[in-house]
Amino acid sequence: AWPITILAIALIFMFFRPILPFRPNLPVEVGLTHRGSLEVVQKVLKEKPILGTGPESFVINYTKYKSPVINQTAFWNVRFANPAGEIYSVASDLGIVGLISFLLVLLLFVFKAIKNLVRTVGEGDNILKQFLEIGLFAGWLGLAVGIFVYPLNISLMFVFWLLFSIYLAESSVFKEKIYNLRKSPGILLLASFSFVIIIVLMVGFIYIQGTRFVAEIVYKNGLNLIQAKGDLDNGINKIIRATVINPYEDRTYQALSQLFILKLNRDIQLTNLTQQQ
């Protein structure tokens, strides 16, 4: 009864919007409409229909393909990084191939999950497992519907695929298959070699991500020295070190170039410098 009561109260506030004396004054959320998102996606698919324009490129696509009518409004200089629904971002970033693949994964999972839930409810042998599967599927389905009506951030997308994988691991959607590697020396050798390759790749991935993480820490320490303590020289040295640790982050070079200009302007104003300095 409690979840139904909370849902009813939430629906009342969503559709009727009652005015309460203690209601906080929340800011208005401005976003792109579904029609505007669809117009951008249509223009992207006309130019690059197969694979789209690449991950996280909707903000570029919006800047390039937005309607000229927007330039006559107050939002002429606003760059919307997200569409009205995450599905528009999938279509523009991954193209027709990515969109169809994504929709097929959703439809196949929904079909398999509903079929599995009907079968397990009919058996009625393990009530706890049924509640767990229903809860996992309901949470995933809510996020799946949200993909079509709202832009999802990295946290929601992580939970979406996490629930997806946990449900597959916990339920009996797919039949279990067992392979005996001892009966085939060739398969055993191939499996051992594959595990070695996977371990090497994981170690390399951890090393690369670790260096990037360390570079971000050094970069942040450099900014703290400049902003909090006003130590421009040591802050620049820290950021230079960050570029050495991770030379593939363009944001660090941009900040460093601005700091060099700031240092140059500061040194020009010094009066106790020699001609050589």
PDB file of N, CA and C in Angstrom, residues 172-249:
ATOM      1  N   SER A 172      17.525 -17.153 -15.045  1.00  0.00           N
ATOM      2  CA  SER A 172      17.781 -18.277 -15.963  1.00  0.00           C
ATOM      3  C   SER A 172      17.228 -17.959 -17.343  1.00  0.00           C
ATOM      4  N   VAL A 173      17.532 -16.754 -17.846  1.00  0.00           N
ATOM      5  CA  VAL A 173      17.052 -16.365 -19.168  1.00  0.00           C
ATOM      6  C   VAL A 173      17.682 -17.239 -20.241  1.00  0.00           C
ATOM      7  N   PHE A 174      18.982 -17.454 -20.127  1.00  0.00           N
ATOM      8  CA  PHE A 174      19.693 -18.266 -21.100  1.00  0.00           C
ATOM      9  C   PHE A 174      20.057 -19.616 -20.474  1.00  0.00           C
ATOM     10  N   LYS A 175      20.060 -20.645 -21.286  1.00  0.00           N
ATOM     11  CA  LYS A 175      20.374 -21.976 -20.800  1.00  0.00           C
ATOM     12  C   LYS A 175      21.860 -22.068 -20.456  1.00  0.00           C
ATOM     13  N   GLU A 176      22.143 -22.804 -19.406  1.00  0.00           N
ATOM     14  CA  GLU A 176      23.518 -22.973 -18.955  1.00  0.00           C
ATOM     15  C   GLU A 176      24.206 -24.039 -19.795  1.00  0.00           C
ATOM     16  N   LYS A 177      25.428 -23.722 -20.235  1.00  0.00           N
ATOM     17  CA  LYS A 177      26.229 -24.650 -21.027  1.00  0.00           C
ATOM     18  C   LYS A 177      27.554 -24.893 -20.307  1.00  0.00           C
ATOM     19  N   ILE A 178      27.964 -26.134 -20.253  1.00  0.00           N
ATOM     20  CA  ILE A 178      29.191 -26.519 -19.561  1.00  0.00           C
ATOM     21  C   ILE A 178      30.149 -27.145 -20.568  1.00  0.00           C
ATOM     22  N   TYR A 179      31.397 -26.679 -20.570  1.00  0.00           N
ATOM     23  CA  TYR A 179      32.435 -27.193 -21.461  1.00  0.00           C
ATOM     24  C   TYR A 179      33.557 -27.800 -20.611  1.00  0.00           C
ATOM     25  N   ASN A 180      33.975 -28.980 -20.959  1.00  0.00           N
ATOM     26  CA  ASN A 180      35.070 -29.661 -20.267  1.00  0.00           C
ATOM     27  C   ASN A 180      36.339 -29.461 -21.090  1.00  0.00           C
ATOM     28  N   LEU A 181      37.214 -28.574 -20.591  1.00  0.00           N
ATOM     29  CA  LEU A 181      38.421 -28.256 -21.356  1.00  0.00           C
ATOM     30  C   LEU A 181      39.449 -29.378 -21.300  1.00  0.00           C
ATOM     31  N   ARG A 182      39.355 -30.256 -20.329  1.00  0.00           N
ATOM     32  CA  ARG A 182      40.356 -31.324 -20.202  1.00  0.00           C
ATOM     33  C   ARG A 182      40.258 -32.344 -21.335  1.00  0.00           C
ATOM     34  N   LYS A 183      39.113 -32.448 -21.951  1.00  0.00           N
ATOM     35  CA  LYS A 183      38.946 -33.432 -23.020  1.00  0.00           C
ATOM     36  C   LYS A 183      39.603 -32.982 -24.318  1.00  0.00           C
ATOM     37  N   SER A 184      39.921 -31.720 -24.444  1.00  0.00           N
ATOM     38  CA  SER A 184      40.521 -31.211 -25.673  1.00  0.00           C
ATOM     39  C   SER A 184      41.738 -30.369 -25.310  1.00  0.00           C
ATOM     40  N   PRO A 185      42.978 -30.890 -25.499  1.00  0.00           N
ATOM     41  CA  PRO A 185      44.184 -30.103 -25.189  1.00  0.00           C
ATOM     42  C   PRO A 185      44.271 -28.816 -25.992  1.00  0.00           C
ATOM     43  N   GLY A 186      43.789 -28.849 -27.236  1.00  0.00           N
ATOM     44  CA  GLY A 186      43.848 -27.637 -28.058  1.00  0.00           C
ATOM     45  C   GLY A 186      43.000 -26.517 -27.487  1.00  0.00           C
ATOM     46  N   ILE A 187      41.767 -26.860 -27.070  1.00  0.00           N
ATOM     47  CA  ILE A 187      40.889 -25.852 -26.476  1.00  0.00           C
ATOM     48  C   ILE A 187      41.454 -25.362 -25.151  1.00  0.00           C
ATOM     49  N   LEU A 188      42.060 -26.282 -24.377  1.00  0.00           N
ATOM     50  CA  LEU A 188      42.661 -25.886 -23.107  1.00  0.00           C
ATOM     51  C   LEU A 188      43.808 -24.904 -23.318  1.00  0.00           C
ATOM     52  N   LEU A 189      44.651 -25.171 -24.332  1.00  0.00           N
ATOM     53  CA  LEU A 189      45.759 -24.267 -24.631  1.00  0.00           C
ATOM     54  C   LEU A 189      45.240 -22.911 -25.100  1.00  0.00           C
ATOM     55  N   LEU A 190      44.218 -22.952 -25.943  1.00  0.00           N
ATOM     56  CA  LEU A 190      43.647 -21.697 -26.444  1.00  0.00           C
ATOM     57  C   LEU A 190      43.021 -20.893 -25.310  1.00  0.00           C
ATOM     58  N   ALA A 191      42.323 -21.579 -24.400  1.00  0.00           N
ATOM     59  CA  ALA A 191      41.710 -20.879 -23.271  1.00  0.00           C
ATOM     60  C   ALA A 191      42.767 -20.267 -22.360  1.00  0.00           C
ATOM     61  N   SER A 192      43.858 -21.020 -22.095  1.00  0.00           N
ATOM     62  CA  SER A 192      44.926 -20.494 -21.239  1.00  0.00           C
ATOM     63  C   SER A 192      45.580 -19.274 -21.882  1.00  0.00           C
ATOM     64  N   PHE A 193      45.830 -19.362 -23.180  1.00  0.00           N
ATOM     65  CA  PHE A 193      46.438 -18.236 -23.895  1.00  0.00           C
ATOM     66  C   PHE A 193      45.503 -17.027 -23.884  1.00  0.00           C
ATOM     67  N   SER A 194      44.203 -17.271 -24.015  1.00  0.00           N
ATOM     68  CA  SER A 194      43.234 -16.165 -23.996  1.00  0.00           C
ATOM     69  C   SER A 194      43.219 -15.486 -22.641  1.00  0.00           C
ATOM     70  N   PHE A 195      43.285 -16.270 -21.557  1.00  0.00           N
ATOM     71  CA  PHE A 195      43.310 -15.682 -20.224  1.00  0.00           C
ATOM     72  C   PHE A 195      44.562 -14.822 -20.025  1.00  0.00           C
ATOM     73  N   VAL A 196      45.699 -15.273 -20.549  1.00  0.00           N
ATOM     74  CA  VAL A 196      46.932 -14.496 -20.428  1.00  0.00           C
ATOM     75  C   VAL A 196      46.784 -13.165 -21.163  1.00  0.00           C
ATOM     76  N   ILE A 197      46.210 -13.218 -22.382  1.00  0.00           N
ATOM     77  CA  ILE A 197      46.000 -11.984 -23.153  1.00  0.00           C
ATOM     78  C   ILE A 197      45.079 -11.030 -22.410  1.00  0.00           C
ATOM     79  N   ILE A 198      44.008 -11.574 -21.829  1.00  0.00           N
ATOM     80  CA  ILE A 198      43.059 -10.734 -21.101  1.00  0.00           C
ATOM     81  C   ILE A 198      43.731 -10.077 -19.898  1.00  0.00           C
ATOM     82  N   ILE A 199      44.544 -10.848 -19.176  1.00  0.00           N
ATOM     83  CA  ILE A 199      45.235 -10.288 -18.011  1.00  0.00           C
ATOM     84  C   ILE A 199      46.192  -9.177 -18.430  1.00  0.00           C
ATOM     85  N   VAL A 200      46.932  -9.386 -19.528  1.00  0.00           N
ATOM     86  CA  VAL A 200      47.858  -8.361 -20.014  1.00  0.00           C
ATOM     87  C   VAL A 200      47.093  -7.091 -20.403  1.00  0.00           C
ATOM     88  N   LEU A 201      45.969  -7.262 -21.091  1.00  0.00           N
ATOM     89  CA  LEU A 201      45.176  -6.104 -21.493  1.00  0.00           C
ATOM     90  C   LEU A 201      44.613  -5.373 -20.275  1.00  0.00           C
ATOM     91  N   MET A 202      44.167  -6.116 -19.275  1.00  0.00           N
ATOM     92  CA  MET A 202      43.633  -5.477 -18.074  1.00  0.00           C
ATOM     93  C   MET A 202      44.711  -4.697 -17.328  1.00  0.00           C
ATOM     94  N   VAL A 203      45.914  -5.284 -17.220  1.00  0.00           N
ATOM     95  CA  VAL A 203      47.010  -4.578 -16.560  1.00  0.00           C
ATOM     96  C   VAL A 203      47.366  -3.306 -17.323  1.00  0.00           C
ATOM     97  N   GLY A 204      47.421  -3.411 -18.661  1.00  0.00           N
ATOM     98  CA  GLY A 204      47.710  -2.231 -19.469  1.00  0.00           C
ATOM     99  C   GLY A 204      46.638  -1.161 -19.319  1.00  0.00           C
ATOM    100  N   PHE A 205      45.374  -1.594 -19.283  1.00  0.00           N
ATOM    101  CA  PHE A 205      44.275  -0.635 -19.124  1.00  0.00           C
ATOM    102  C   PHE A 205      44.355   0.055 -17.768  1.00  0.00           C
ATOM    103  N   ILE A 206      44.633  -0.728 -16.716  1.00  0.00           N
ATOM    104  CA  ILE A 206      44.753  -0.148 -15.378  1.00  0.00           C
ATOM    105  C   ILE A 206      45.915   0.842 -15.317  1.00  0.00           C
ATOM    106  N   TYR A 207      47.031   0.511 -16.000  1.00  0.00           N
ATOM    107  CA  TYR A 207      48.187   1.418 -16.009  1.00  0.00           C
ATOM    108  C   TYR A 207      47.845   2.730 -16.721  1.00  0.00           C
ATOM    109  N   ILE A 208      47.186   2.619 -17.872  1.00  0.00           N
ATOM    110  CA  ILE A 208      46.849   3.828 -18.630  1.00  0.00           C
ATOM    111  C   ILE A 208      45.882   4.703 -17.846  1.00  0.00           C
ATOM    112  N   GLN A 209      44.834   4.075 -17.293  1.00  0.00           N
ATOM    113  CA  GLN A 209      43.875   4.857 -16.521  1.00  0.00           C
ATOM    114  C   GLN A 209      44.505   5.405 -15.240  1.00  0.00           C
ATOM    115  N   GLY A 210      45.438   4.631 -14.660  1.00  0.00           N
ATOM    116  CA  GLY A 210      46.114   5.104 -13.457  1.00  0.00           C
ATOM    117  C   GLY A 210      46.951   6.341 -13.721  1.00  0.00           C
ATOM    118  N   THR A 211      47.676   6.359 -14.847  1.00  0.00           N
ATOM    119  CA  THR A 211      48.478   7.541 -15.176  1.00  0.00           C
ATOM    120  C   THR A 211      47.585   8.755 -15.427  1.00  0.00           C
ATOM    121  N   ARG A 212      46.450   8.546 -16.058  1.00  0.00           N
ATOM    122  CA  ARG A 212      45.529   9.657 -16.271  1.00  0.00           C
ATOM    123  C   ARG A 212      44.992  10.179 -14.941  1.00  0.00           C
ATOM    124  N   PHE A 213      44.701   9.265 -14.044  1.00  0.00           N
ATOM    125  CA  PHE A 213      44.192   9.666 -12.735  1.00  0.00           C
ATOM    126  C   PHE A 213      45.233  10.464 -11.964  1.00  0.00           C
ATOM    127  N   VAL A 214      46.490   9.999 -11.999  1.00  0.00           N
ATOM    128  CA  VAL A 214      47.570  10.711 -11.318  1.00  0.00           C
ATOM    129  C   VAL A 214      47.773  12.092 -11.951  1.00  0.00           C
ATOM    130  N   ALA A 215      47.692  12.153 -13.282  1.00  0.00           N
ATOM    131  CA  ALA A 215      47.844  13.436 -13.965  1.00  0.00           C
ATOM    132  C   ALA A 215      46.748  14.417 -13.562  1.00  0.00           C
ATOM    133  N   GLU A 216      45.531  13.924 -13.392  1.00  0.00           N
ATOM    134  CA  GLU A 216      44.441  14.799 -12.965  1.00  0.00           C
ATOM    135  C   GLU A 216      44.684  15.332 -11.550  1.00  0.00           C
ATOM    136  N   ILE A 217      45.227  14.470 -10.680  1.00  0.00           N
ATOM    137  CA  ILE A 217      45.521  14.917  -9.311  1.00  0.00           C
ATOM    138  C   ILE A 217      46.592  16.008  -9.318  1.00  0.00           C
ATOM    139  N   VAL A 218      47.660  15.801 -10.104  1.00  0.00           N
ATOM    140  CA  VAL A 218      48.728  16.804 -10.182  1.00  0.00           C
ATOM    141  C   VAL A 218      48.194  18.103 -10.778  1.00  0.00           C
ATOM    142  N   TYR A 219      47.354  17.987 -11.800  1.00  0.00           N
ATOM    143  CA  TYR A 219      46.754  19.168 -12.431  1.00  0.00           C
ATOM    144  C   TYR A 219      45.896  19.947 -11.435  1.00  0.00           C
ATOM    145  N   LYS A 220      45.109  19.216 -10.651  1.00  0.00           N
ATOM    146  CA  LYS A 220      44.253  19.872  -9.653  1.00  0.00           C
ATOM    147  C   LYS A 220      45.099  20.535  -8.563  1.00  0.00           C
ATOM    148  N   ASN A 221      46.177  19.892  -8.158  1.00  0.00           N
ATOM    149  CA  ASN A 221      47.062  20.497  -7.151  1.00  0.00           C
ATOM    150  C   ASN A 221      47.691  21.778  -7.689  1.00  0.00           C
ATOM    151  N   GLY A 222      48.058  21.772  -8.965  1.00  0.00           N
ATOM    152  CA  GLY A 222      48.606  22.987  -9.562  1.00  0.00           C
ATOM    153  C   GLY A 222      47.602  24.119  -9.577  1.00  0.00           C
ATOM    154  N   LEU A 223      46.359  23.813  -9.917  1.00  0.00           N
ATOM    155  CA  LEU A 223      45.325  24.851  -9.909  1.00  0.00           C
ATOM    156  C   LEU A 223      45.076  25.366  -8.496  1.00  0.00           C
ATOM    157  N   ASN A 224      45.118  24.471  -7.525  1.00  0.00           N
ATOM    158  CA  ASN A 224      44.918  24.909  -6.138  1.00  0.00           C
ATOM    159  C   ASN A 224      46.028  25.857  -5.686  1.00  0.00           C
ATOM    160  N   LEU A 225      47.276  25.584  -6.096  1.00  0.00           N
ATOM    161  CA  LEU A 225      48.374  26.478  -5.743  1.00  0.00           C
ATOM    162  C   LEU A 225      48.166  27.870  -6.332  1.00  0.00           C
ATOM    163  N   ILE A 226      47.637  27.916  -7.540  1.00  0.00           N
ATOM    164  CA  ILE A 226      47.458  29.211  -8.213  1.00  0.00           C
ATOM    165  C   ILE A 226      46.258  29.956  -7.652  1.00  0.00           C
ATOM    166  N   GLN A 227      45.131  29.237  -7.482  1.00  0.00           N
ATOM    167  CA  GLN A 227      43.890  29.905  -7.080  1.00  0.00           C
ATOM    168  C   GLN A 227      43.844  30.205  -5.597  1.00  0.00           C
ATOM    169  N   ALA A 228      44.315  29.272  -4.762  1.00  0.00           N
ATOM    170  CA  ALA A 228      44.200  29.458  -3.314  1.00  0.00           C
ATOM    171  C   ALA A 228      45.384  30.226  -2.724  1.00  0.00           C
ATOM    172  N   LYS A 229      46.593  29.916  -3.189  1.00  0.00           N
ATOM    173  CA  LYS A 229      47.790  30.509  -2.594  1.00  0.00           C
ATOM    174  C   LYS A 229      48.433  31.577  -3.477  1.00  0.00           C
ATOM    175  N   GLY A 230      48.002  31.688  -4.722  1.00  0.00           N
ATOM    176  CA  GLY A 230      48.593  32.675  -5.612  1.00  0.00           C
ATOM    177  C   GLY A 230      50.012  32.352  -6.037  1.00  0.00           C
ATOM    178  N   ASP A 231      50.427  31.094  -5.901  1.00  0.00           N
ATOM    179  CA  ASP A 231      51.779  30.666  -6.278  1.00  0.00           C
ATOM    180  C   ASP A 231      51.754  30.255  -7.752  1.00  0.00           C
ATOM    181  N   LEU A 232      51.966  31.227  -8.633  1.00  0.00           N
ATOM    182  CA  LEU A 232      51.841  30.977 -10.069  1.00  0.00           C
ATOM    183  C   LEU A 232      52.965  30.096 -10.592  1.00  0.00           C
ATOM    184  N   ASP A 233      54.192  30.331 -10.164  1.00  0.00           N
ATOM    185  CA  ASP A 233      55.331  29.584 -10.703  1.00  0.00           C
ATOM    186  C   ASP A 233      55.261  28.098 -10.355  1.00  0.00           C
ATOM    187  N   ASN A 234      55.045  27.786  -9.090  1.00  0.00           N
ATOM    188  CA  ASN A 234      54.944  26.379  -8.687  1.00  0.00           C
ATOM    189  C   ASN A 234      53.697  25.713  -9.268  1.00  0.00           C
ATOM    190  N   GLY A 235      52.623  26.474  -9.401  1.00  0.00           N
ATOM    191  CA  GLY A 235      51.424  25.919 -10.022  1.00  0.00           C
ATOM    192  C   GLY A 235      51.664  25.546 -11.469  1.00  0.00           C
ATOM    193  N   ILE A 236      52.373  26.396 -12.208  1.00  0.00           N
ATOM    194  CA  ILE A 236      52.704  26.096 -13.607  1.00  0.00           C
ATOM    195  C   ILE A 236      53.600  24.861 -13.683  1.00  0.00           C
ATOM    196  N   ASN A 237      54.553  24.746 -12.766  1.00  0.00           N
ATOM    197  CA  ASN A 237      55.421  23.563 -12.767  1.00  0.00           C
ATOM    198  C   ASN A 237      54.620  22.286 -12.527  1.00  0.00           C
ATOM    199  N   LYS A 238      53.620  22.355 -11.652  1.00  0.00           N
ATOM    200  CA  LYS A 238      52.767  21.195 -11.407  1.00  0.00           C
ATOM    201  C   LYS A 238      51.997  20.809 -12.677  1.00  0.00           C
ATOM    202  N   ILE A 239      51.453  21.803 -13.363  1.00  0.00           N
ATOM    203  CA  ILE A 239      50.666  21.512 -14.560  1.00  0.00           C
ATOM    204  C   ILE A 239      51.566  21.011 -15.686  1.00  0.00           C
ATOM    205  N   ILE A 240      52.800  21.524 -15.770  1.00  0.00           N
ATOM    206  CA  ILE A 240      53.755  20.982 -16.749  1.00  0.00           C
ATOM    207  C   ILE A 240      54.027  19.512 -16.461  1.00  0.00           C
ATOM    208  N   ARG A 241      54.146  19.181 -15.182  1.00  0.00           N
ATOM    209  CA  ARG A 241      54.341  17.783 -14.807  1.00  0.00           C
ATOM    210  C   ARG A 241      53.137  16.924 -15.202  1.00  0.00           C
ATOM    211  N   ALA A 242      51.932  17.495 -15.091  1.00  0.00           N
ATOM    212  CA  ALA A 242      50.736  16.759 -15.501  1.00  0.00           C
ATOM    213  C   ALA A 242      50.740  16.457 -16.995  1.00  0.00           C
ATOM    214  N   THR A 243      51.260  17.403 -17.808  1.00  0.00           N
ATOM    215  CA  THR A 243      51.347  17.145 -19.239  1.00  0.00           C
ATOM    216  C   THR A 243      52.386  16.076 -19.560  1.00  0.00           C
ATOM    217  N   VAL A 244      53.409  15.960 -18.727  1.00  0.00           N
ATOM    218  CA  VAL A 244      54.405  14.906 -18.932  1.00  0.00           C
ATOM    219  C   VAL A 244      53.817  13.535 -18.588  1.00  0.00           C
ATOM    220  N   ILE A 245      53.033  13.478 -17.502  1.00  0.00           N
ATOM    221  CA  ILE A 245      52.428  12.206 -17.096  1.00  0.00           C
ATOM    222  C   ILE A 245      51.380  11.760 -18.103  1.00  0.00           C
ATOM    223  N   ASN A 246      50.536  12.674 -18.537  1.00  0.00           N
ATOM    224  CA  ASN A 246      49.495  12.355 -19.522  1.00  0.00           C
ATOM    225  C   ASN A 246      49.538  13.398 -20.632  1.00  0.00           C
ATOM    226  N   PRO A 247      50.290  13.117 -21.710  1.00  0.00           N
ATOM    227  CA  PRO A 247      50.427  14.113 -22.781  1.00  0.00           C
ATOM    228  C   PRO A 247      49.261  14.142 -23.761  1.00  0.00           C
ATOM    229  N   TYR A 248      48.164  13.440 -23.458  1.00  0.00           N
ATOM    230  CA  TYR A 248      47.058  13.337 -24.412  1.00  0.00           C
ATOM    231  C   TYR A 248      45.811  14.097 -23.967  1.00  0.00           C
ATOM    232  N   GLU A 249      45.944  14.962 -22.966  1.00  0.00           N
ATOM    233  CA  GLU A 249      44.811  15.745 -22.479  1.00  0.00           C
ATOM    234  C   GLU A 249      44.960  17.181 -22.944  1.00  0.00           C
TER     235      GLU A 249
END
